[in-house]
Amino acid sequence: MTGPRYTPLVQTLPASVPFVGPEAQERARGRPFRARLGANESVFGPSPKAIEAMQKAARDTWMYGDPENHDLRHALAAHERVGPENIVVGEGIDGLLGYLVRLLTGPGDAVVTSAGAYPTFNYHVAGFGGVLHKVTYRDDHEDPLALLEKARDVGAKLVYFANPDNPMGSWHPRATVERMVADVPDGCVLVLDEAYAQFLAPEDMPVIDADDPRVIRMRTFSKAYGMAGARVGYGIGAPGLIAAFNKVRNHFGMSRISQAGALAALDDPQYLAQVVDTVRTSIAGIGRIAAEHGLAALPSAANFVAIDCGRDGDFARAVLAGLIERDVFVRMPFVAPQDRCIRVSAGTKADLDVFAQALPDALEAARTRL
Amino acid sequence: MTGPRYTPLVQTLPASVPFVGPEAQERARGRPFRARLGANESVFGPSPKAIEAMQKAARDTWMYGDPENHDLRHALAAHERVGPENIVVGEGIDGLLGYLVRLLTGPGDAVVTSAGAYPTFNYHVAGFGGVLHKVTYRDDHEDPLALLEKARDVGAKLVYFANPDNPMGSWHPRATVERMVADVPDGCVLVLDEAYAQFLAPEDMPVIDADDPRVIRMRTFSKAYGMAGARVGYGIGAPGLIAAFNKVRNHFGMSRISQAGALAALDDPQYLAQVVDTVRTSIAGIGRIAAEHGLAALPSAANFVAIDCGRDGDFARAVLAGLIERDVFVRMPFVAPQDRCIRVSAGTKADLDVFAQALPDALEAARTRL
């Protein structure tokens, strides 16, 4: 009996799962984390209005969500001062990146990103047979000039750039990003991942024509809005590119409860502003804890901060392992020299106390081992 | 300035949206439906335990859902008496069908289904470049022998079969389905869509070895469980095929609230049994309303019923239009001769009253026009 005949492309894809969640780590450890600071979630949670809207919508979940995401799309358009034809809503930025890559990238097509940037983008590119070209970070920042130069050299159909960047928390001045958009090579699309945009200072927010066909901005309710589990992302782009998503997306893929929650969250800018403030305070607190133990926190415009452990990747990995042993869920960059850092998400006072308690012991254990 | 360079395949895909939801119809009409009986949703809603679990989880939605769907997968495995390695959870059957088609079907690959069967499956096949071969229904049933014969003739990698069938509500005896599985051609996978399985009489439920690599069963929380808006489906299949989903799926695609709701719904079999009973009563009631106006309801093992309007497709389309004008959301089969029917989902007593009031007027209007 012959088994399923997978496509040639699928046969080349690794069967290993690159995405290990904190729950899997908890199951392996046999006990829960005391502080969940590894996935850049917002421990401060969604707006109470969003929680209420989701609780109310739970009774209505017998109905499919509106496949057009009409109300949310129109509300987002008003919020972003663009037209509804400039907005596509999808199952988180992860889902939207998958659709975008599928629209543009077939076997052998060139795509550019930074070594050590968002791995889920790379997963999608590989999944559709694209060929990834990676440029290196420069001084812990993604390098716009190098990205564009590489895109030009290889004739890329897609170039990925996150601002603010994950995992480093670094960002570029508004003018640099606007210049980058202006310089995208012909026939290439810049995917500008702005998952952490709400944490930028207003003067750092790039101004981009939503009808510019060279760029699509990606936003999410997973970070500042505190709704990672709801899976709501959106793209802002030119109407032609936005409409193309309708050719491939899972039209009934959005949770009705999530649609309702996002709509309510958008209607509570006061709460959002308060979270952004609280996150800044928390990031500063993490920086102070790091400094108390001789470590430097990098500047961050996100809801997490990279802490330079002062030595190499092996040392930082040992510190990370020590934190996880001590029930603190954190993650770290994959690629040198950024992997000299660990990445810690903003947390509550209680979370930071757990971190502050675990860090010196984790450092001591790492120093003893290496 | 060149725009985005879409893949050659994407350039061939239609930009029109094949999925018009009831909300879009309501917006076009400028008023809401009085009875929502068109999408085979369960107006009886989710289990109160599921609602409670989702309301509770709303506060936790700042966390991503477990990308492994561990707890739900294990609960489903126990429920289905299979191993967790036999279960994949995804964003509704729609999402899982997309992944399955992507795993197996590349440009030019042959896929078999029935003319008039589930259009979302066809959407995915077209979306990955597969070539659809369609066989006709026989006496308002999908035709297992014809499907397998066609699959053999064209060397299909995938053959779609729904039992019970949507849109007709018809079903096959257990032995027929089991025989079909045994006769799947080498190198072909049978996707057995069992979205409505909970409405089958227990003696009609096929027994299939979960480790059989020739078949994958698709189940959902959207129908009997009353959670269409939550987007939770699952597949039951051989470990190799199930593991292959990890190569392409959106690992963080599941809503955390939906995971919690599905887990709680699974834990309330009494409520499920009660819904199945209520649905049968409602289906019988729809049949009586049809009979009162000289129309015959077809036998159904689902939560909807096809009503034979007694003439051709144009007439049934006129009846459908008349019902929609009278604020009753219903749908109908796309293909002759099944398009002599309209398809009405089970509803509450109040829904059925609205339908009973609208039907004679819609019939009268259709008779006057045609």
XYZ file of C-alpha atoms in Angstrom:
740
model
C 0.000 0.000 0.000
C 1.498 3.313 -1.072
C 1.177 6.172 1.371
C 0.219 9.748 0.547
C 2.133 11.284 -2.341
C 3.396 14.583 -0.975
C 4.441 17.349 -3.341
C 8.171 17.490 -4.164
C 8.393 20.729 -2.180
C 6.752 19.245 0.917
C 9.160 16.313 0.758
C 12.051 18.765 1.185
C 10.563 20.462 4.259
C 11.817 19.475 7.703
C 9.400 17.491 9.857
C 10.828 18.955 13.042
C 8.737 21.601 14.766
C 10.642 24.875 15.058
C 8.107 26.461 17.416
C 8.340 25.260 21.001
C 5.798 27.021 23.170
C 6.120 27.653 26.897
C 3.413 25.052 27.548
C 5.611 22.376 25.964
C 8.498 23.476 28.177
C 6.236 23.342 31.214
C 5.122 19.829 30.306
C 8.745 18.749 29.852
C 9.756 20.352 33.167
C 6.755 19.002 35.021
C 5.991 22.372 36.581
C 4.684 25.768 35.447
C 6.761 28.880 34.933
C 6.485 31.502 37.656
C 7.071 34.355 35.203
C 6.058 34.173 31.531
C 8.413 36.706 29.946
C 9.550 34.916 26.797
C 7.008 35.475 24.034
C 6.604 39.263 24.074
C 3.009 38.834 25.141
C 1.374 41.545 27.204
C 0.922 40.252 30.716
C -1.150 43.388 31.339
C -3.909 41.798 29.311
C -6.529 43.179 26.960
C -8.676 46.219 27.649
C -11.515 45.440 30.066
C -13.804 46.545 27.243
C -12.277 43.902 24.988
C -12.641 41.233 27.662
C -16.278 42.188 28.116
C -16.898 42.137 24.352
C -15.299 38.705 24.043
C -17.290 37.338 26.972
C -20.472 38.651 25.407
C -19.527 37.215 22.006
C -18.952 33.755 23.530
C -22.712 33.159 23.389
C -22.762 34.143 19.705
C -19.958 31.828 18.700
C -22.481 29.457 17.107
C -22.309 31.887 14.165
C -19.370 32.021 11.783
C -17.480 35.280 11.915
C -18.140 37.682 9.065
C -15.774 36.411 6.338
C -15.213 39.988 5.151
C -14.259 41.239 8.623
C -16.286 44.244 7.541
C -16.778 46.064 10.818
C -13.225 45.517 12.030
C -11.737 46.457 8.666
C -13.730 49.670 8.547
C -12.830 50.540 12.132
C -9.157 49.889 11.408
C -9.353 52.018 8.278
C -10.748 54.924 10.293
C -8.118 54.360 12.969
C -5.275 54.340 10.426
C -6.821 57.095 8.296
C -6.827 54.901 5.200
C -9.576 53.308 3.154
C -11.091 49.914 4.010
C -9.648 48.760 0.668
C -6.202 49.321 2.249
C -6.833 46.851 5.095
C -6.685 43.071 5.227
C -7.464 41.259 8.482
C -6.056 37.815 9.182
C -5.147 35.183 11.748
C -2.314 37.162 13.318
C 0.686 38.521 11.459
C 1.844 34.899 11.205
C -1.203 34.023 9.132
C -0.905 37.141 6.984
C 2.813 36.533 6.353
C 1.914 33.053 5.125
C -0.638 34.439 2.673
C 1.720 37.190 1.506
C 4.582 34.786 0.891
C 2.208 32.468 -0.976
C 0.991 35.304 -3.208
C 4.488 36.312 -4.269
C 6.886 33.445 -3.762
C 7.141 30.249 -5.740
C 9.951 27.695 -5.940
C 13.285 29.413 -6.519
C 12.026 32.967 -5.997
C 14.387 35.201 -4.063
C 13.412 36.681 -0.709
C 15.555 38.821 1.578
C 15.609 39.100 5.352
C 18.132 39.582 8.149
C 19.980 36.677 9.739
C 18.344 36.317 13.132
C 15.104 38.127 12.259
C 11.597 36.684 12.660
C 11.820 32.914 12.077
C 8.148 32.439 11.180
C 8.679 34.542 8.066
C 11.530 32.218 7.078
C 9.295 29.206 7.781
C 6.706 30.499 5.310
C 9.311 31.318 2.654
C 10.758 27.813 2.902
C 7.245 26.384 2.922
C 6.495 27.878 -0.484
C 9.910 27.075 -1.952
C 11.378 30.560 -1.837
C 15.128 31.062 -1.547
C 16.121 33.139 1.470
C 19.008 35.566 1.266
C 20.112 36.917 4.620
C 22.035 40.039 5.482
C 23.609 40.652 8.860
C 22.515 43.062 11.540
C 24.618 46.169 11.970
C 25.200 47.291 15.557
C 22.174 45.287 16.752
C 19.912 46.950 14.183
C 18.480 45.533 11.014
C 20.346 47.183 8.143
C 17.996 48.874 5.635
C 20.710 49.684 3.102
C 22.092 46.163 3.113
C 18.587 44.679 2.846
C 17.747 46.787 -0.190
C 21.116 46.202 -1.808
C 20.695 42.460 -1.408
C 17.122 42.664 -2.715
C 18.410 44.473 -5.793
C 21.280 42.022 -6.287
C 19.148 38.888 -6.122
C 16.003 40.327 -7.753
C 13.954 39.660 -4.615
C 10.175 39.625 -4.798
C 9.890 40.265 -1.079
C 12.097 41.844 1.563
C 11.338 41.611 5.276
C 12.098 44.398 7.707
C 10.792 44.831 11.246
C 10.641 48.197 12.924
C 10.921 48.069 15.908
C 12.997 44.945 15.514
C 12.438 41.642 17.245
C 14.536 40.211 18.964
C 16.741 43.265 19.622
C 14.127 45.953 20.313
C 16.105 48.384 18.158
C 14.453 50.800 15.738
C 15.273 53.274 13.024
C 14.394 56.948 12.710
C 11.263 57.677 10.776
C 13.233 59.195 7.894
C 15.311 56.041 7.465
C 12.213 53.873 7.119
C 10.526 56.333 4.765
C 13.685 56.438 2.659
C 13.755 52.644 2.623
C 10.210 52.543 1.228
C 11.180 55.036 -1.444
C 14.159 52.898 -2.471
C 12.458 49.481 -2.725
C 13.600 48.004 -6.045
C 11.115 47.644 -8.878
C 8.991 44.516 -8.578
C 9.874 43.963 -4.946
C 7.522 44.320 -1.990
C 8.768 45.480 1.402
C 6.969 43.755 4.241
C 7.316 46.175 7.106
C 6.547 44.233 10.272
C 5.263 46.757 12.791
C 4.066 44.321 15.447
C 5.534 46.636 18.093
C 4.593 49.938 16.436
C 2.478 51.144 19.358
C 5.612 51.324 21.504
C 7.406 53.720 19.149
C 7.506 57.355 20.150
C 4.989 59.189 17.943
C 7.768 61.134 16.228
C 9.419 57.850 15.212
C 6.334 56.536 13.384
C 6.997 56.529 9.621
C 4.499 58.187 7.319
C 3.829 55.911 4.361
C 1.296 56.300 1.569
C -1.126 53.391 2.049
C -1.574 53.197 -1.729
C 2.140 52.666 -2.342
C 2.356 49.232 -4.010
C 5.935 48.690 -2.817
C 5.160 48.186 0.848
C 2.742 46.379 3.142
C 2.734 47.190 6.853
C 1.820 44.436 9.314
C 0.148 45.216 12.620
C -1.252 43.044 15.371
C -3.470 42.902 18.427
C -1.034 40.411 19.984
C 1.381 42.855 21.589
C 0.293 46.252 22.949
C -3.381 45.252 22.773
C -2.696 42.164 24.880
C -4.601 39.707 22.678
C -1.964 37.261 21.379
C -4.299 34.321 21.949
C -7.047 35.909 19.862
C -5.064 35.794 16.603
C -5.901 39.108 15.003
C -3.444 40.815 12.709
C -3.887 43.260 9.872
C -2.005 44.495 6.879
C -2.052 48.020 5.462
C -1.240 48.238 1.781
C -2.244 49.194 -1.724
C -5.725 48.035 -2.770
C -4.414 45.661 -5.439
C -2.170 43.767 -3.055
C -4.798 43.815 -0.308
C -7.449 42.424 -2.691
C -5.065 39.654 -3.766
C -5.277 38.134 -0.268
C -8.870 37.197 -1.147
C -7.488 34.737 -3.695
C -5.810 32.581 -1.081
C -6.914 33.405 2.439
C -9.101 31.214 4.651
C -12.204 33.374 4.276
C -13.919 31.939 7.332
C -10.666 31.754 9.306
C -11.292 34.502 11.859
C -12.763 33.739 15.251
C -15.961 35.692 15.831
C -14.995 36.317 19.456
C -11.634 37.681 18.330
C -13.282 40.004 15.819
C -15.472 41.396 18.598
C -12.546 41.708 20.987
C -10.345 43.552 18.512
C -13.141 45.966 17.665
C -13.637 46.777 21.337
C -9.895 47.034 22.004
C -9.542 49.541 19.195
C -12.221 51.607 20.879
C -10.220 51.977 24.090
C -7.187 54.136 23.272
C -6.885 55.209 26.915
C -6.198 51.635 27.967
C -3.673 51.219 25.166
C -1.840 54.381 26.222
C -1.793 53.147 29.797
C -0.320 49.792 28.746
C 2.366 51.517 26.701
C 3.290 53.591 29.768
C 3.293 50.568 32.046
C 5.445 48.644 29.585
C 8.003 51.474 29.463
C 8.175 51.447 33.247
C 8.583 47.693 33.267
C 11.313 47.793 30.611
C 13.170 50.370 32.697
C 12.776 48.108 35.711
C 14.244 45.154 33.833
C 17.132 47.407 32.821
C 17.776 48.312 36.459
C 17.757 44.642 37.495
C 20.229 43.887 34.712
C 22.457 46.793 35.763
C 22.452 45.655 39.382
C 24.187 42.529 38.149
C 26.600 44.263 35.839
C 24.642 43.639 32.635
C 23.564 46.230 30.091
C 20.028 46.395 28.693
C 19.890 47.588 25.104
C 17.641 50.524 24.193
C 14.211 49.173 23.241
C 11.150 50.571 21.469
C 9.192 47.372 22.063
C 7.547 45.509 24.944
C 10.716 43.523 25.586
C 14.355 44.258 26.085
C 17.553 42.527 25.035
C 20.029 42.194 27.872
C 23.672 41.890 26.896
C 25.089 39.130 29.071
C 28.580 40.466 28.364
C 30.127 37.340 26.887
C 29.392 35.018 23.959
C 26.378 33.020 22.827
C 27.284 29.983 24.881
C 27.332 32.091 27.996
C 24.003 33.738 27.233
C 22.503 30.317 26.479
C 23.720 29.132 29.873
C 22.143 32.159 31.558
C 18.916 31.458 29.671
C 18.969 27.814 30.750
C 19.523 28.930 34.327
C 16.547 31.269 34.196
C 14.320 28.566 32.756
C 15.469 26.138 35.466
C 14.450 28.822 37.925
C 10.953 29.009 36.406
C 11.425 32.158 34.338
C 10.325 31.755 30.713
C 12.572 33.909 28.516
C 14.025 33.538 25.033
C 17.082 34.837 23.185
C 18.373 35.740 19.712
C 19.499 32.855 17.517
C 22.433 34.432 15.705
C 25.841 35.827 16.740
C 26.711 38.404 17.898
C 23.120 39.162 18.976
C 23.046 35.832 20.792
C 25.208 37.363 23.504
C 21.839 38.679 24.754
C 18.753 37.258 26.403
C 15.365 38.749 25.560
C 12.995 39.577 28.412
C 9.397 40.759 27.909
C 7.821 43.422 30.077
C 6.117 41.983 33.131
C 4.227 42.890 36.257
C 5.999 43.913 39.437
C 5.598 40.314 40.631
C 7.117 38.971 37.408
C 10.089 41.308 37.767
C 10.593 40.207 41.349
C 10.802 36.591 40.185
C 13.258 37.630 37.480
C 15.328 39.704 39.910
C 15.560 36.746 42.235
C 16.502 34.251 39.509
C 18.983 36.346 37.522
C 21.938 36.427 39.938
C 21.672 32.683 40.539
C 21.433 31.999 36.810
C 24.459 34.214 36.183
C 26.421 32.549 38.935
C 25.583 29.092 37.601
C 26.590 30.129 34.078
C 29.882 31.592 35.302
C 30.632 28.440 37.228
C 29.938 26.261 34.196
C 31.777 28.293 31.547
C 7.032 51.596 -10.733
C 6.330 47.860 -11.070
C 3.771 46.411 -8.720
C 4.090 43.146 -6.800
C 5.137 40.167 -8.895
C 2.575 37.492 -8.069
C 3.373 33.849 -8.758
C 2.136 32.507 -12.117
C -0.409 30.389 -10.229
C -1.796 33.336 -8.259
C -2.160 35.277 -11.496
C -4.567 32.595 -12.749
C -6.776 32.691 -9.632
C -10.039 34.645 -9.726
C -10.120 37.836 -7.688
C -13.837 37.496 -7.052
C -14.842 36.352 -3.590
C -16.814 33.113 -3.722
C -17.916 33.272 -0.108
C -20.704 35.710 0.627
C -21.652 35.623 4.288
C -25.058 36.506 5.717
C -23.610 39.715 7.154
C -22.747 40.915 3.642
C -26.300 40.138 2.559
C -27.661 42.028 5.542
C -25.498 45.028 4.708
C -26.694 44.930 1.093
C -30.333 44.595 2.167
C -30.020 47.257 4.829
C -31.754 45.103 7.432
C -30.990 41.970 9.433
C -32.363 38.507 8.782
C -35.116 37.348 11.116
C -34.031 33.702 10.830
C -30.435 32.632 10.176
C -30.909 29.182 8.635
C -28.441 29.236 5.754
C -25.000 28.238 7.016
C -25.737 25.001 8.900
C -24.693 26.671 12.113
C -26.241 25.495 15.362
C -28.615 28.159 16.577
C -28.837 26.127 19.798
C -25.386 27.386 20.650
C -22.446 25.850 22.479
C -22.660 23.951 25.735
C -23.044 26.293 28.725
C -19.821 24.716 29.988
C -18.085 25.787 26.776
C -19.465 29.318 27.048
C -18.249 29.519 30.615
C -14.807 28.213 29.656
C -14.526 30.733 26.818
C -15.615 33.596 29.064
C -13.039 32.547 31.618
C -10.340 32.246 28.938
C -11.062 35.765 27.653
C -8.906 37.142 30.478
C -6.061 34.808 29.486
C -6.091 35.770 25.831
C -2.932 37.842 26.364
C -1.152 34.482 26.052
C -0.698 32.696 22.744
C -2.540 29.413 22.552
C -0.424 26.301 22.952
C 0.958 25.754 19.426
C 0.798 21.984 19.937
C -2.874 22.046 20.985
C -1.673 19.437 23.467
C -4.578 19.266 25.884
C -7.246 19.386 23.174
C -5.423 16.838 21.022
C -5.100 14.443 23.918
C -8.742 14.893 24.918
C -9.829 14.291 21.325
C -7.640 11.196 21.130
C -9.312 9.770 24.238
C -12.726 10.713 22.858
C -12.044 9.036 19.505
C -10.154 6.107 21.084
C -7.055 6.797 19.003
C -3.583 8.050 19.845
C -2.716 11.755 20.068
C -0.398 11.087 17.105
C -3.568 10.402 15.092
C -5.027 13.872 15.735
C -4.302 17.231 14.135
C -6.174 20.324 15.323
C -6.648 23.307 13.023
C -8.587 26.445 12.226
C -11.806 24.683 11.263
C -12.105 21.990 8.604
C -11.613 24.816 6.086
C -8.150 25.491 7.463
C -7.259 21.793 7.628
C -8.460 21.185 4.065
C -6.167 23.976 2.933
C -3.172 22.388 4.646
C -4.051 18.915 3.350
C -4.402 20.110 -0.234
C -1.106 21.980 0.087
C 0.685 18.869 1.362
C -0.444 16.709 -1.538
C -1.390 18.872 -4.489
C 0.876 20.848 -6.754
C 0.244 22.347 -10.179
C -1.363 19.805 -12.478
C -2.022 17.174 -9.823
C -5.355 15.409 -10.124
C -8.001 15.673 -7.411
C -11.502 14.200 -7.442
C -14.721 15.440 -5.910
C -18.431 15.547 -6.723
C -19.993 18.311 -8.801
C -21.916 20.381 -6.277
C -19.965 19.214 -3.213
C -18.167 21.495 -0.723
C -16.898 24.549 -2.642
C -14.191 25.471 -0.132
C -12.381 22.231 -0.939
C -12.431 23.213 -4.622
C -11.165 26.686 -3.694
C -8.126 25.172 -1.997
C -7.428 22.753 -4.862
C -7.528 25.606 -7.376
C -5.432 27.720 -5.023
C -2.580 25.209 -5.126
C -2.875 24.510 -8.845
C -4.551 21.110 -8.627
C -6.831 19.903 -11.414
C -10.334 19.047 -10.233
C -12.192 16.126 -11.732
C -15.857 16.014 -10.792
C -18.301 13.138 -10.813
C -22.048 13.581 -10.566
C -24.281 12.776 -7.632
C -26.469 9.699 -7.984
C -29.989 10.018 -6.608
C -28.969 12.996 -4.445
C -26.096 11.028 -2.894
C -22.397 11.354 -3.522
C -21.364 8.304 -5.516
C -18.503 6.372 -3.856
C -17.964 3.977 -6.768
C -17.832 6.769 -9.337
C -15.483 8.814 -7.120
C -13.052 5.919 -6.748
C -13.264 4.985 -10.423
C -12.482 8.555 -11.414
C -9.646 8.703 -8.873
C -8.175 5.554 -10.421
C -8.621 6.852 -13.974
C -6.935 10.182 -13.396
C -4.346 9.009 -10.847
C -5.754 11.347 -8.186
C -3.677 12.216 -5.138
C -6.773 13.197 -3.185
C -10.461 12.332 -3.356
C -13.096 14.235 -1.369
C -16.169 12.547 0.048
C -18.554 13.917 2.676
C -20.684 11.641 4.827
C -23.273 12.892 5.678
C -23.245 14.997 2.549
C -23.577 18.754 2.359
C -25.749 20.199 0.708
C -28.127 17.239 0.373
C -28.043 15.776 3.878
C -27.822 12.278 2.390
C -25.552 9.576 3.786
C -24.314 6.099 3.043
C -24.504 2.944 5.128
C -21.503 2.268 7.259
C -20.472 -0.715 5.121
C -20.386 1.406 1.963
C -18.016 3.915 3.530
C -15.816 1.208 4.998
C -15.688 -0.495 1.604
C -14.780 2.828 0.019
C -11.798 3.204 2.364
C -10.676 -0.323 1.520
C -10.817 0.463 -2.200
C -8.919 3.788 -2.259
C -6.393 3.486 -5.099
C -2.702 3.253 -4.283
C -1.120 6.652 -3.665
C -4.454 8.383 -3.196
C -5.804 9.827 0.050
C -9.516 9.863 0.801
C -10.549 12.955 2.706
C -13.684 11.897 4.503
C -15.456 15.059 5.579
C -17.510 14.157 8.640
C -18.524 17.665 9.681
C -22.014 16.335 10.425
C -20.957 12.968 11.880
C -22.590 13.598 15.253
C -26.010 13.551 13.573
C -25.537 10.054 12.120
C -27.295 7.200 13.883
C -24.630 5.308 15.848
C -25.080 2.221 13.658
C -24.269 4.333 10.584
C -20.880 5.488 11.908
C -18.094 3.830 9.892
C -15.324 2.028 11.731
C -11.977 3.018 10.234
C -8.479 2.171 11.416
C -6.963 5.509 12.434
C -3.557 4.267 11.254
C -4.797 3.611 7.719
C -2.691 5.928 5.510
C -5.360 6.014 2.788
C -7.891 8.113 4.667
C -8.141 11.204 6.840
C -11.414 11.989 8.624
C -12.307 15.626 9.223
C -14.406 16.673 12.206
C -15.463 20.036 13.550
C -16.849 21.932 16.520
C -18.765 24.170 14.097
C -21.914 22.079 13.703
C -23.309 19.890 16.494
C -21.065 21.584 19.074
C -22.414 25.001 18.085
C -19.040 26.735 17.815
C -18.698 27.741 14.145
C -17.293 31.131 15.122
C -14.550 29.545 17.221
C -12.811 27.859 14.278
C -11.867 24.487 15.682
C -11.606 21.456 13.447
C -9.615 18.269 13.691
C -8.384 15.517 11.469
C -8.033 11.842 12.379
C -5.443 9.975 10.359
C -2.258 7.966 10.202
C 0.653 9.399 12.220
C 2.778 10.109 9.140
C 0.122 12.202 7.448
C -0.835 13.896 10.715
C 2.805 14.798 11.420
C 3.168 16.240 7.917
C 0.740 19.040 8.849
C 3.508 20.377 11.103
C 5.510 21.189 7.974
C 3.003 23.757 6.737
C 0.454 24.704 9.363
C 0.246 28.054 11.139
C 1.610 26.750 14.439
C 0.282 29.653 16.472
C -2.969 29.832 14.470
C -5.417 28.584 17.086
C -7.317 30.974 19.313
C -6.662 30.249 22.968
C -10.298 30.924 23.830
C -11.387 28.453 21.155
C -9.031 25.789 22.484
C -10.560 26.219 25.936
C -14.103 26.190 24.559
C -13.603 23.036 22.519
C -12.067 21.229 25.481
C -15.066 22.115 27.647
C -17.571 21.256 24.896
C -16.007 17.826 24.529
C -16.553 17.330 28.231
C -20.325 17.816 27.974
C -21.689 14.852 25.995
C -25.128 15.290 27.586
C -25.496 18.702 26.005
C -24.335 17.337 22.655
C -26.897 14.530 22.800
C -29.605 17.043 23.661
C -28.664 19.240 20.688
C -28.728 16.251 18.353
C -32.238 15.416 19.610
C -33.407 19.002 19.284
C -31.980 19.203 15.768
C -33.861 16.045 14.732
C -37.076 17.533 16.044
C -36.398 20.774 14.208
C -35.588 18.957 10.948
C -38.889 17.060 11.252
C -40.650 20.368 11.837
C -39.112 21.885 8.708
C -40.258 18.778 6.828
C -43.827 19.294 8.066
C -43.794 22.950 7.017
C -42.564 21.912 3.568
C -45.250 19.214 3.296
C -47.974 21.677 4.254
C -47.091 23.539 1.072
C -46.807 20.501 -1.149
C -43.004 20.224 -1.002
C -40.974 17.176 -0.043
C -38.081 17.326 2.407
C -35.308 14.855 1.607
C -34.120 12.453 4.305
C -31.272 14.073 6.239
C -28.599 12.862 8.650
C -27.335 16.405 9.225
C -28.454 19.606 10.955
C -30.100 20.849 7.774
C -32.531 19.532 5.247
C -32.864 19.865 1.482
C -36.385 20.711 0.402
C -37.341 19.692 -3.112
C -39.207 22.673 -4.564
C -40.718 20.376 -7.197
C -39.512 22.141 -10.309
C -36.145 23.204 -11.789
C -33.220 25.236 -10.515
C -34.651 28.533 -11.703
C -37.761 27.914 -9.681
C -35.826 26.961 -6.536
C -33.642 30.047 -6.978
C -36.797 32.158 -7.144
C -38.105 30.536 -3.964
C -34.742 31.183 -2.294
C -34.790 34.819 -3.387
C -38.325 35.134 -2.016
C -37.258 33.747 1.346
C -34.290 36.100 1.535
C -36.532 39.034 0.655
C -38.704 37.909 3.550
C -35.724 37.969 5.922
C -34.998 34.251 6.008
C -31.333 33.405 5.355
C -31.170 30.081 3.496
C -28.913 28.665 0.798
C -29.246 26.039 -1.935
C -27.235 23.533 -3.983
C -25.271 24.933 -6.938
C -25.655 22.099 -9.429
C -28.558 20.464 -11.295
C -30.583 18.435 -10.528
C -29.837 19.072 -6.816
C -30.506 22.757 -7.411
C -34.225 21.982 -7.521
C -33.869 22.126 -3.720
C -33.332 24.787 -1.111
C -31.283 23.969 1.996
C -32.641 24.941 5.405
C -30.693 24.555 8.657
C -32.334 23.444 11.879
C -33.677 26.359 13.895
C -35.531 27.253 17.043
C -39.325 27.203 17.207
C -39.245 30.960 16.567
C -36.997 30.494 13.516
C -39.355 27.850 12.138
C -42.329 30.150 12.655
C -40.589 32.819 10.583
C -39.826 30.235 7.910
C -43.402 28.868 7.973
C -44.735 32.364 7.490
C -42.360 33.248 4.639
C -42.447 30.000 2.652
C -45.971 30.174 1.186
C -45.453 33.789 0.113
C -42.065 32.964 -1.405
C -43.603 30.016 -3.261
C -46.493 32.105 -4.487
C -44.142 34.832 -5.702
C -41.958 32.280 -7.489
C -45.000 30.692 -9.154
C -46.217 34.066 -10.305
C -42.830 34.956 -11.769
C -42.072 31.658 -13.513
